[in-house]
Amino acid sequence: MTLPLSEDLWPDVRPETARRLMAAAVQSFAERGYHATTTRDIATAAGMSPAALYVHFPAKSAVLFAISRSGHQRMLTTVERVVAGAPDDPPVAMRALVEKFVAWHANRHVVARVVQHELNALPPEDYAVVADLRRRTEQLVRDVITAGVEAGAFEVPDVRTAARAVLGLGIDVSRWYTPSSKPAPDELGRQYADLVLKMLGHR
Amino acid sequence: MTLPLSEDLWPDVRPETARRLMAAAVQSFAERGYHATTTRDIATAAGMSPAALYVHFPAKSAVLFAISRSGHQRMLTTVERVVAGAPDDPPVAMRALVEKFVAWHANRHVVARVVQHELNALPPEDYAVVADLRRRTEQLVRDVITAGVEAGAFEVPDVRTAARAVLGLGIDVSRWYTPSSKPAPDELGRQYADLVLKMLGHR
């Protein structure tokens, strides 16, 4: 029993109509880019009228913001859970973090591309909310690396650059991954986790 | 004495008018995306009439193709030179490769974003040309890794995944790098080269 895509992606969004509009927007933004997509395109792709869209979202940018905030919130929550699950073992936390982060960007490459690459189209006040989620996620990754260095498990000359590299590796997967890519998302996550642990000097 | 941006980016393109149109297109595509940009937008940004654009490029997609092909050709040439410069020393070749690749994506993040993220907008026959340049670049990176494994200098379980990670790290820099980012492009290249050599199991 698989959930419809929109429910799996946005379990916290209600009603289903709003989720359907978000899923239609992801497809349209991915195909044509944000700027070339109209609210009419989104509504039509969702099988609705433009007026029905405005019931849920005051503007096209509000749909992008909902998609972007939700994607970033999910990544932050994923990282928070992983860190909480292995508070005293930075290598275990880092392995789980990379596995989940990479698998998500492979499985959800279409929505991830919109989440990661249309940031500049967000209105400033919306961008600030998303930027804060990104900062908190990056800070958690840095904290895991720092804890690993202090415990003697990692050897890292520059924690900030290492954290960017870890996140960048995962995000980049959404750029090239397609349904026919190999290996499968979970296996890619394991391989990338091995590479990251070596990159961080873990023996 | 600094060269104008367009001459530095496209030394092989003549005349200067075509380079100016390509530079204007990069700015427009970066700001609004390829699909929302018109040939009139590009011509206006270059201080020309739409008719003047058609003297050099038969369509908007031809401008994107010229930018994309040139960027991919430059990356392939960079990797080829680096490999030729250290034919028997895979770690030295890999270090130079990552330093140059990362510094280019940081220095030229605006054009690199267009080159790396608007691939899907290329007409099929143009995409095939660019895809071939990408395949050859990726194959060279794999060859360096394989040579390093055979020489006992690298320890890599999956060469294909490792090559994707190396290139992905560099490409991802263009996503987040801005003129105010730190460290400077060359230093970032050195730090990433250190990380990549550790990732490949080099001691």
Coordinates of C-alpha atoms in Angstrom, one line a residue:
Chain A
M1 CA 0.0 0.0 0.0
T2 CA 1.7 3.2 -1.2
L3 CA 0.6 6.6 -0.2
P4 CA -0.2 9.1 -2.9
L5 CA 3.0 11.2 -3.6
S6 CA 1.6 14.4 -2.3
E7 CA 0.6 12.8 1.1
D8 CA 4.0 11.2 1.5
L9 CA 5.7 14.4 0.7
W10 CA 3.6 16.8 2.8
P11 CA 1.9 14.8 5.5
D12 CA 1.4 18.0 7.6
V13 CA -0.4 20.0 4.9
R14 CA -4.2 20.1 4.9
P15 CA -6.5 19.9 3.0
E16 CA -5.6 17.4 0.3
T17 CA -6.5 20.1 -2.3
A18 CA -3.5 22.2 -1.1
R19 CA -1.2 19.2 -1.3
R20 CA -2.4 18.5 -4.9
L21 CA -1.7 22.1 -5.9
M22 CA 1.8 21.8 -4.4
A23 CA 2.5 18.6 -6.3
A24 CA 1.3 20.2 -9.5
A25 CA 3.5 23.2 -8.8
V26 CA 6.6 21.0 -8.3
Q27 CA 6.0 19.4 -11.7
S28 CA 5.5 22.7 -13.4
F29 CA 8.5 24.4 -11.7
A30 CA 10.7 21.4 -12.5
E31 CA 9.7 21.4 -16.2
R32 CA 9.8 25.2 -17.0
G33 CA 11.3 26.9 -14.0
Y34 CA 9.5 29.0 -11.5
H35 CA 9.4 32.3 -13.5
A36 CA 7.9 30.7 -16.6
T37 CA 5.1 29.0 -14.6
T38 CA 1.8 30.8 -14.1
T39 CA -0.8 30.2 -11.3
R40 CA -3.1 29.1 -14.2
D41 CA -0.5 26.4 -15.2
I42 CA -0.4 25.1 -11.6
A43 CA -4.2 25.1 -11.2
T44 CA -4.7 23.4 -14.6
A45 CA -2.1 20.7 -13.8
A46 CA -4.0 20.1 -10.5
G47 CA -7.3 19.9 -12.4
M48 CA -8.7 23.1 -10.8
S49 CA -9.5 26.6 -11.7
P50 CA -7.2 29.5 -10.9
A51 CA -9.8 30.8 -8.4
A52 CA -9.6 27.5 -6.5
L53 CA -5.8 28.0 -6.2
Y54 CA -6.2 31.4 -4.5
V55 CA -8.4 29.8 -1.8
H56 CA -5.3 28.1 -0.6
F57 CA -2.4 30.3 -1.7
P58 CA -2.5 34.1 -2.1
A59 CA 0.2 34.0 -4.9
K60 CA 2.5 31.8 -6.9
S61 CA 5.3 32.6 -4.5
A62 CA 3.2 31.3 -1.6
V63 CA 3.1 27.8 -3.3
L64 CA 6.9 27.9 -3.8
F65 CA 7.3 29.0 -0.2
A66 CA 5.1 26.1 1.1
I67 CA 7.2 23.6 -1.0
S68 CA 10.5 25.1 0.1
R69 CA 9.7 25.5 3.8
S70 CA 8.3 22.0 4.0
G71 CA 11.4 20.5 2.3
H72 CA 13.8 22.4 4.5
Q73 CA 11.8 21.6 7.6
R74 CA 11.9 17.9 6.8
M75 CA 15.7 18.0 6.3
L76 CA 16.2 19.8 9.6
T77 CA 13.9 17.3 11.4
T78 CA 15.7 14.3 9.8
V79 CA 19.1 15.7 11.0
E80 CA 17.7 16.5 14.5
R81 CA 16.4 13.0 14.9
V82 CA 19.5 11.3 13.7
V83 CA 21.7 13.4 16.1
A84 CA 19.3 12.7 19.0
G85 CA 19.5 9.0 18.2
A86 CA 23.2 8.8 18.6
P87 CA 24.2 11.6 21.0
D88 CA 27.5 10.2 22.0
D89 CA 28.7 8.6 18.8
P90 CA 29.4 11.1 16.1
P91 CA 30.5 8.5 13.4
V92 CA 27.2 6.6 13.9
A93 CA 25.2 9.9 13.7
M94 CA 27.1 11.0 10.6
R95 CA 26.5 7.7 8.9
A96 CA 22.8 7.8 9.5
L97 CA 22.6 11.5 8.5
V98 CA 24.3 10.9 5.2
E99 CA 22.3 7.8 4.4
K100 CA 19.0 9.5 5.0
F101 CA 19.9 12.8 3.4
V102 CA 21.3 11.2 0.2
A103 CA 18.4 8.7 -0.1
W104 CA 15.9 11.5 0.3
H105 CA 17.5 13.6 -2.5
A106 CA 17.6 10.5 -4.8
N107 CA 14.0 9.4 -4.1
R108 CA 12.6 12.9 -4.2
H109 CA 14.9 14.4 -6.8
V110 CA 12.2 16.4 -8.6
V111 CA 10.9 18.2 -5.5
A112 CA 14.5 18.4 -4.1
R113 CA 15.6 20.3 -7.2
V114 CA 12.8 22.8 -6.7
V115 CA 13.6 23.1 -3.0
Q116 CA 17.4 23.6 -3.5
H117 CA 17.5 25.5 -6.8
E118 CA 14.6 28.0 -6.7
L119 CA 15.6 29.7 -3.5
N120 CA 16.4 33.0 -5.2
A121 CA 12.8 33.3 -6.4
L122 CA 11.5 33.5 -2.9
P123 CA 10.3 36.9 -1.6
P124 CA 12.8 38.3 1.0
E125 CA 10.6 37.5 4.1
D126 CA 10.0 34.0 2.9
Y127 CA 13.7 33.5 2.0
A128 CA 14.6 34.5 5.6
V129 CA 12.5 31.7 7.0
V130 CA 14.1 29.1 4.7
A131 CA 17.6 30.5 5.3
D132 CA 17.1 30.1 9.0
L133 CA 16.1 26.4 8.6
R134 CA 19.2 26.0 6.4
R135 CA 21.5 27.6 9.0
R136 CA 20.1 25.4 11.8
T137 CA 20.6 22.3 9.6
E138 CA 24.2 23.3 8.7
Q139 CA 24.9 24.1 12.4
L140 CA 23.8 20.6 13.5
V141 CA 26.1 19.0 10.9
R142 CA 29.0 21.2 12.1
D143 CA 28.2 20.2 15.7
V144 CA 28.4 16.5 14.8
I145 CA 31.8 17.0 13.1
T146 CA 33.1 19.1 16.0
A147 CA 32.0 16.5 18.5
G148 CA 33.7 13.8 16.4
V149 CA 37.0 15.9 16.3
E150 CA 36.9 16.4 20.1
A151 CA 36.3 12.7 20.6
G152 CA 39.3 11.9 18.4
A153 CA 37.0 10.1 15.9
F154 CA 37.4 12.6 13.1
E155 CA 40.3 14.6 11.8
V156 CA 39.1 17.7 10.0
P157 CA 41.1 20.9 9.4
D158 CA 38.1 23.2 8.7
V159 CA 34.8 22.2 10.2
R160 CA 32.8 24.8 8.2
T161 CA 34.2 23.6 4.8
A162 CA 33.7 19.9 5.8
A163 CA 30.0 20.5 6.7
R164 CA 29.4 22.3 3.4
A165 CA 31.0 19.3 1.6
V166 CA 28.8 16.8 3.4
L167 CA 25.6 18.7 2.7
G168 CA 26.7 19.5 -0.9
L169 CA 27.3 15.9 -1.7
G170 CA 23.8 15.0 -0.7
I171 CA 22.1 18.0 -2.4
D172 CA 24.0 17.4 -5.6
V173 CA 22.4 13.9 -5.9
S174 CA 19.1 15.6 -6.7
R175 CA 20.8 17.3 -9.7
W176 CA 21.8 14.1 -11.5
Y177 CA 19.6 11.3 -10.1
T178 CA 16.8 9.9 -12.3
P179 CA 14.5 6.9 -11.9
S180 CA 16.9 4.9 -14.0
S181 CA 20.1 5.9 -12.0
K182 CA 22.1 3.2 -10.2
P183 CA 22.6 2.3 -7.5
A184 CA 19.2 2.5 -5.8
P185 CA 18.7 5.4 -3.3
D186 CA 19.4 3.4 -0.1
E187 CA 22.5 1.8 -1.5
L188 CA 23.8 5.2 -2.8
G189 CA 23.2 6.6 0.7
R190 CA 25.4 3.8 2.2
Q191 CA 28.2 4.3 -0.4
Y192 CA 28.1 8.1 0.2
A193 CA 28.2 7.5 4.0
D194 CA 31.3 5.4 3.6
L195 CA 32.9 8.2 1.4
V196 CA 32.0 10.9 3.9
L197 CA 33.3 9.0 6.9
K198 CA 36.7 8.6 5.1
M199 CA 36.6 12.3 4.1
L200 CA 36.2 13.2 7.8
G201 CA 39.3 11.2 8.6
H202 CA 37.4 8.4 10.4
R203 CA 39.4 5.1 10.6
Chain B
M1 CA 44.9 44.5 -16.6
T2 CA 41.7 42.4 -16.4
L3 CA 40.0 41.0 -19.5
P4 CA 36.3 41.8 -20.0
L5 CA 34.3 38.9 -18.4
S6 CA 33.0 37.6 -21.8
E7 CA 36.5 37.4 -23.3
D8 CA 37.8 35.6 -20.3
L9 CA 34.9 33.1 -20.4
W10 CA 34.7 32.5 -24.1
P11 CA 38.1 33.2 -25.6
D12 CA 37.3 31.0 -28.6
V13 CA 34.1 32.8 -29.5
R14 CA 34.1 35.4 -32.3
P15 CA 33.1 38.1 -32.9
E16 CA 32.9 40.1 -29.6
T17 CA 29.2 40.7 -30.4
A18 CA 28.4 37.0 -30.0
R19 CA 30.3 36.9 -26.7
R20 CA 28.3 40.0 -25.4
L21 CA 25.1 38.2 -26.2
M22 CA 26.2 35.1 -24.4
A23 CA 27.2 37.2 -21.3
A24 CA 23.8 38.9 -21.4
A25 CA 22.0 35.6 -21.7
V26 CA 23.9 34.1 -18.7
Q27 CA 22.6 37.0 -16.6
S28 CA 19.1 36.7 -17.8
F29 CA 18.9 32.9 -17.5
A30 CA 20.4 33.2 -14.0
E31 CA 17.9 35.8 -12.9
R32 CA 14.7 34.4 -14.4
G33 CA 15.5 30.9 -15.7
Y34 CA 15.8 29.9 -19.3
H35 CA 12.1 29.5 -20.1
A36 CA 11.1 32.9 -18.8
T37 CA 13.8 34.7 -20.8
T38 CA 13.0 35.9 -24.3
T39 CA 15.4 36.6 -27.2
R40 CA 14.3 40.3 -26.8
D41 CA 15.4 40.2 -23.1
I42 CA 18.9 38.9 -24.1
A43 CA 19.3 41.4 -27.0
T44 CA 18.2 44.3 -24.8
A45 CA 20.6 43.3 -22.0
A46 CA 23.4 43.3 -24.6
G47 CA 22.3 46.7 -25.9
M48 CA 21.2 45.3 -29.3
S49 CA 18.1 44.7 -31.3
P50 CA 16.4 41.3 -31.5
A51 CA 17.3 41.2 -35.2
A52 CA 21.0 41.7 -34.3
L53 CA 20.8 38.6 -32.1
Y54 CA 19.5 36.4 -34.9
V55 CA 22.6 37.3 -37.0
H56 CA 24.6 35.3 -34.5
F57 CA 22.2 32.8 -33.0
P58 CA 19.2 31.2 -34.9
A59 CA 17.2 30.8 -31.7
K60 CA 17.3 31.3 -27.9
S61 CA 18.2 27.6 -27.5
A62 CA 21.3 28.2 -29.7
V63 CA 22.6 30.8 -27.1
L64 CA 22.1 28.3 -24.3
F65 CA 23.8 25.6 -26.3
A66 CA 26.8 27.9 -27.0
I67 CA 27.1 28.7 -23.3
S68 CA 26.7 25.1 -22.2
R69 CA 29.0 23.5 -24.8
S70 CA 31.7 26.1 -24.1
G71 CA 31.5 25.5 -20.3
H72 CA 31.5 21.7 -20.7
Q73 CA 34.4 21.8 -23.2
R74 CA 36.4 24.0 -20.8
M75 CA 35.9 21.5 -18.0
L76 CA 36.9 18.6 -20.2
T77 CA 40.0 20.4 -21.4
T78 CA 40.9 21.3 -17.8
V79 CA 40.7 17.7 -16.7
E80 CA 42.6 16.5 -19.8
R81 CA 45.5 18.9 -19.1
V82 CA 45.7 18.0 -15.5
V83 CA 45.8 14.3 -16.2
A84 CA 48.4 14.8 -18.9
G85 CA 50.5 16.8 -16.5
A86 CA 50.8 14.0 -14.0
P87 CA 50.4 10.8 -16.0
D88 CA 52.0 8.5 -13.4
D89 CA 50.9 10.2 -10.2
P90 CA 47.1 9.8 -9.6
P91 CA 47.1 11.7 -6.2
V92 CA 48.9 14.7 -7.8
A93 CA 46.5 14.6 -10.8
M94 CA 43.5 14.4 -8.5
R95 CA 44.6 17.2 -6.3
A96 CA 45.2 19.5 -9.3
L97 CA 41.9 18.4 -10.9
V98 CA 39.8 19.2 -7.7
E99 CA 41.6 22.5 -7.1
K100 CA 40.9 23.8 -10.6
F101 CA 37.4 22.4 -10.9
V102 CA 36.3 23.9 -7.5
A103 CA 38.0 27.2 -8.1
W104 CA 36.3 27.6 -11.5
H105 CA 32.8 26.8 -10.1
A106 CA 33.4 29.3 -7.3
N107 CA 34.8 32.1 -9.5
R108 CA 32.3 31.5 -12.3
H109 CA 29.3 30.5 -10.2
V110 CA 26.8 32.4 -12.3
V111 CA 27.7 30.9 -15.6
A112 CA 28.3 27.5 -13.9
R113 CA 24.8 27.5 -12.6
V114 CA 23.4 28.0 -16.1
V115 CA 25.9 25.4 -17.5
Q116 CA 25.0 22.8 -14.9
H117 CA 21.3 23.4 -14.2
E118 CA 19.7 24.3 -17.5
L119 CA 20.7 21.1 -19.3
N120 CA 17.1 19.8 -19.6
A121 CA 16.2 22.9 -21.7
L122 CA 18.6 21.9 -24.5
P123 CA 17.1 20.5 -27.7
P124 CA 17.8 16.7 -28.0
E125 CA 20.6 17.0 -30.6
D126 CA 22.4 19.7 -28.6
Y127 CA 21.9 17.8 -25.4
A128 CA 23.6 14.8 -27.0
V129 CA 26.7 16.9 -27.7
V130 CA 26.9 18.2 -24.1
A131 CA 26.2 14.7 -22.7
D132 CA 29.1 13.4 -24.7
L133 CA 31.4 16.0 -23.2
R134 CA 30.1 15.1 -19.7
R135 CA 30.7 11.4 -20.3
R136 CA 34.3 12.0 -21.4
T137 CA 35.0 14.2 -18.4
E138 CA 33.5 11.6 -16.0
Q139 CA 35.5 8.8 -17.7
L140 CA 38.7 10.7 -17.2
V141 CA 38.0 11.2 -13.5
R142 CA 37.2 7.4 -13.2
D143 CA 40.5 6.6 -15.0
V144 CA 42.5 8.7 -12.5
I145 CA 40.7 6.9 -9.6
T146 CA 41.2 3.5 -11.1
A147 CA 44.9 4.2 -11.8
G148 CA 45.3 5.3 -8.2
V149 CA 43.6 2.1 -6.9
E150 CA 45.9 0.0 -9.1
A151 CA 48.9 1.8 -7.9
G152 CA 47.9 1.2 -4.3
A153 CA 47.5 5.0 -3.7
F154 CA 43.7 5.0 -3.4
E155 CA 41.2 2.6 -1.7
V156 CA 37.8 2.9 -3.3
P157 CA 35.0 0.3 -3.2
D158 CA 33.0 1.7 -6.1
V159 CA 34.9 3.9 -8.7
R160 CA 31.7 5.1 -10.4
T161 CA 30.2 6.4 -7.2
A162 CA 33.5 8.0 -6.1
A163 CA 33.8 9.8 -9.5
R164 CA 30.3 11.2 -9.1
A165 CA 31.1 12.4 -5.6
V166 CA 34.3 14.1 -6.7
L167 CA 32.5 15.9 -9.6
G168 CA 29.4 16.6 -7.5
L169 CA 31.3 18.3 -4.8
G170 CA 32.8 20.7 -7.3
I171 CA 29.6 21.4 -9.2
D172 CA 27.7 22.0 -6.0
V173 CA 30.0 24.9 -5.2
S174 CA 28.3 26.9 -7.9
R175 CA 25.0 26.4 -6.2
W176 CA 26.0 28.2 -3.0
Y177 CA 29.0 30.3 -3.7
T178 CA 28.6 34.1 -3.8
P179 CA 31.1 36.9 -4.1
S180 CA 31.0 37.3 -0.3
S181 CA 31.6 33.6 0.4
K182 CA 34.6 32.4 2.3
P183 CA 37.2 31.1 1.8
A184 CA 38.4 32.5 -1.5
P185 CA 38.0 30.2 -4.6
D186 CA 41.6 29.0 -4.7
E187 CA 41.7 28.3 -0.9
L188 CA 38.3 26.5 -1.2
G189 CA 39.8 24.4 -4.0
R190 CA 42.8 23.4 -1.8
Q191 CA 40.5 22.5 1.1
Y192 CA 38.2 20.4 -1.1
A193 CA 41.2 18.7 -2.7
D194 CA 42.4 17.6 0.8
L195 CA 38.9 16.3 1.6
V196 CA 38.7 14.4 -1.8
L197 CA 42.1 12.7 -1.3
K198 CA 41.0 11.5 2.1
M199 CA 37.7 10.4 0.7
L200 CA 39.6 8.3 -1.9
G201 CA 41.5 6.6 0.9
H202 CA 44.8 8.4 0.2
R203 CA 47.2 8.4 3.2

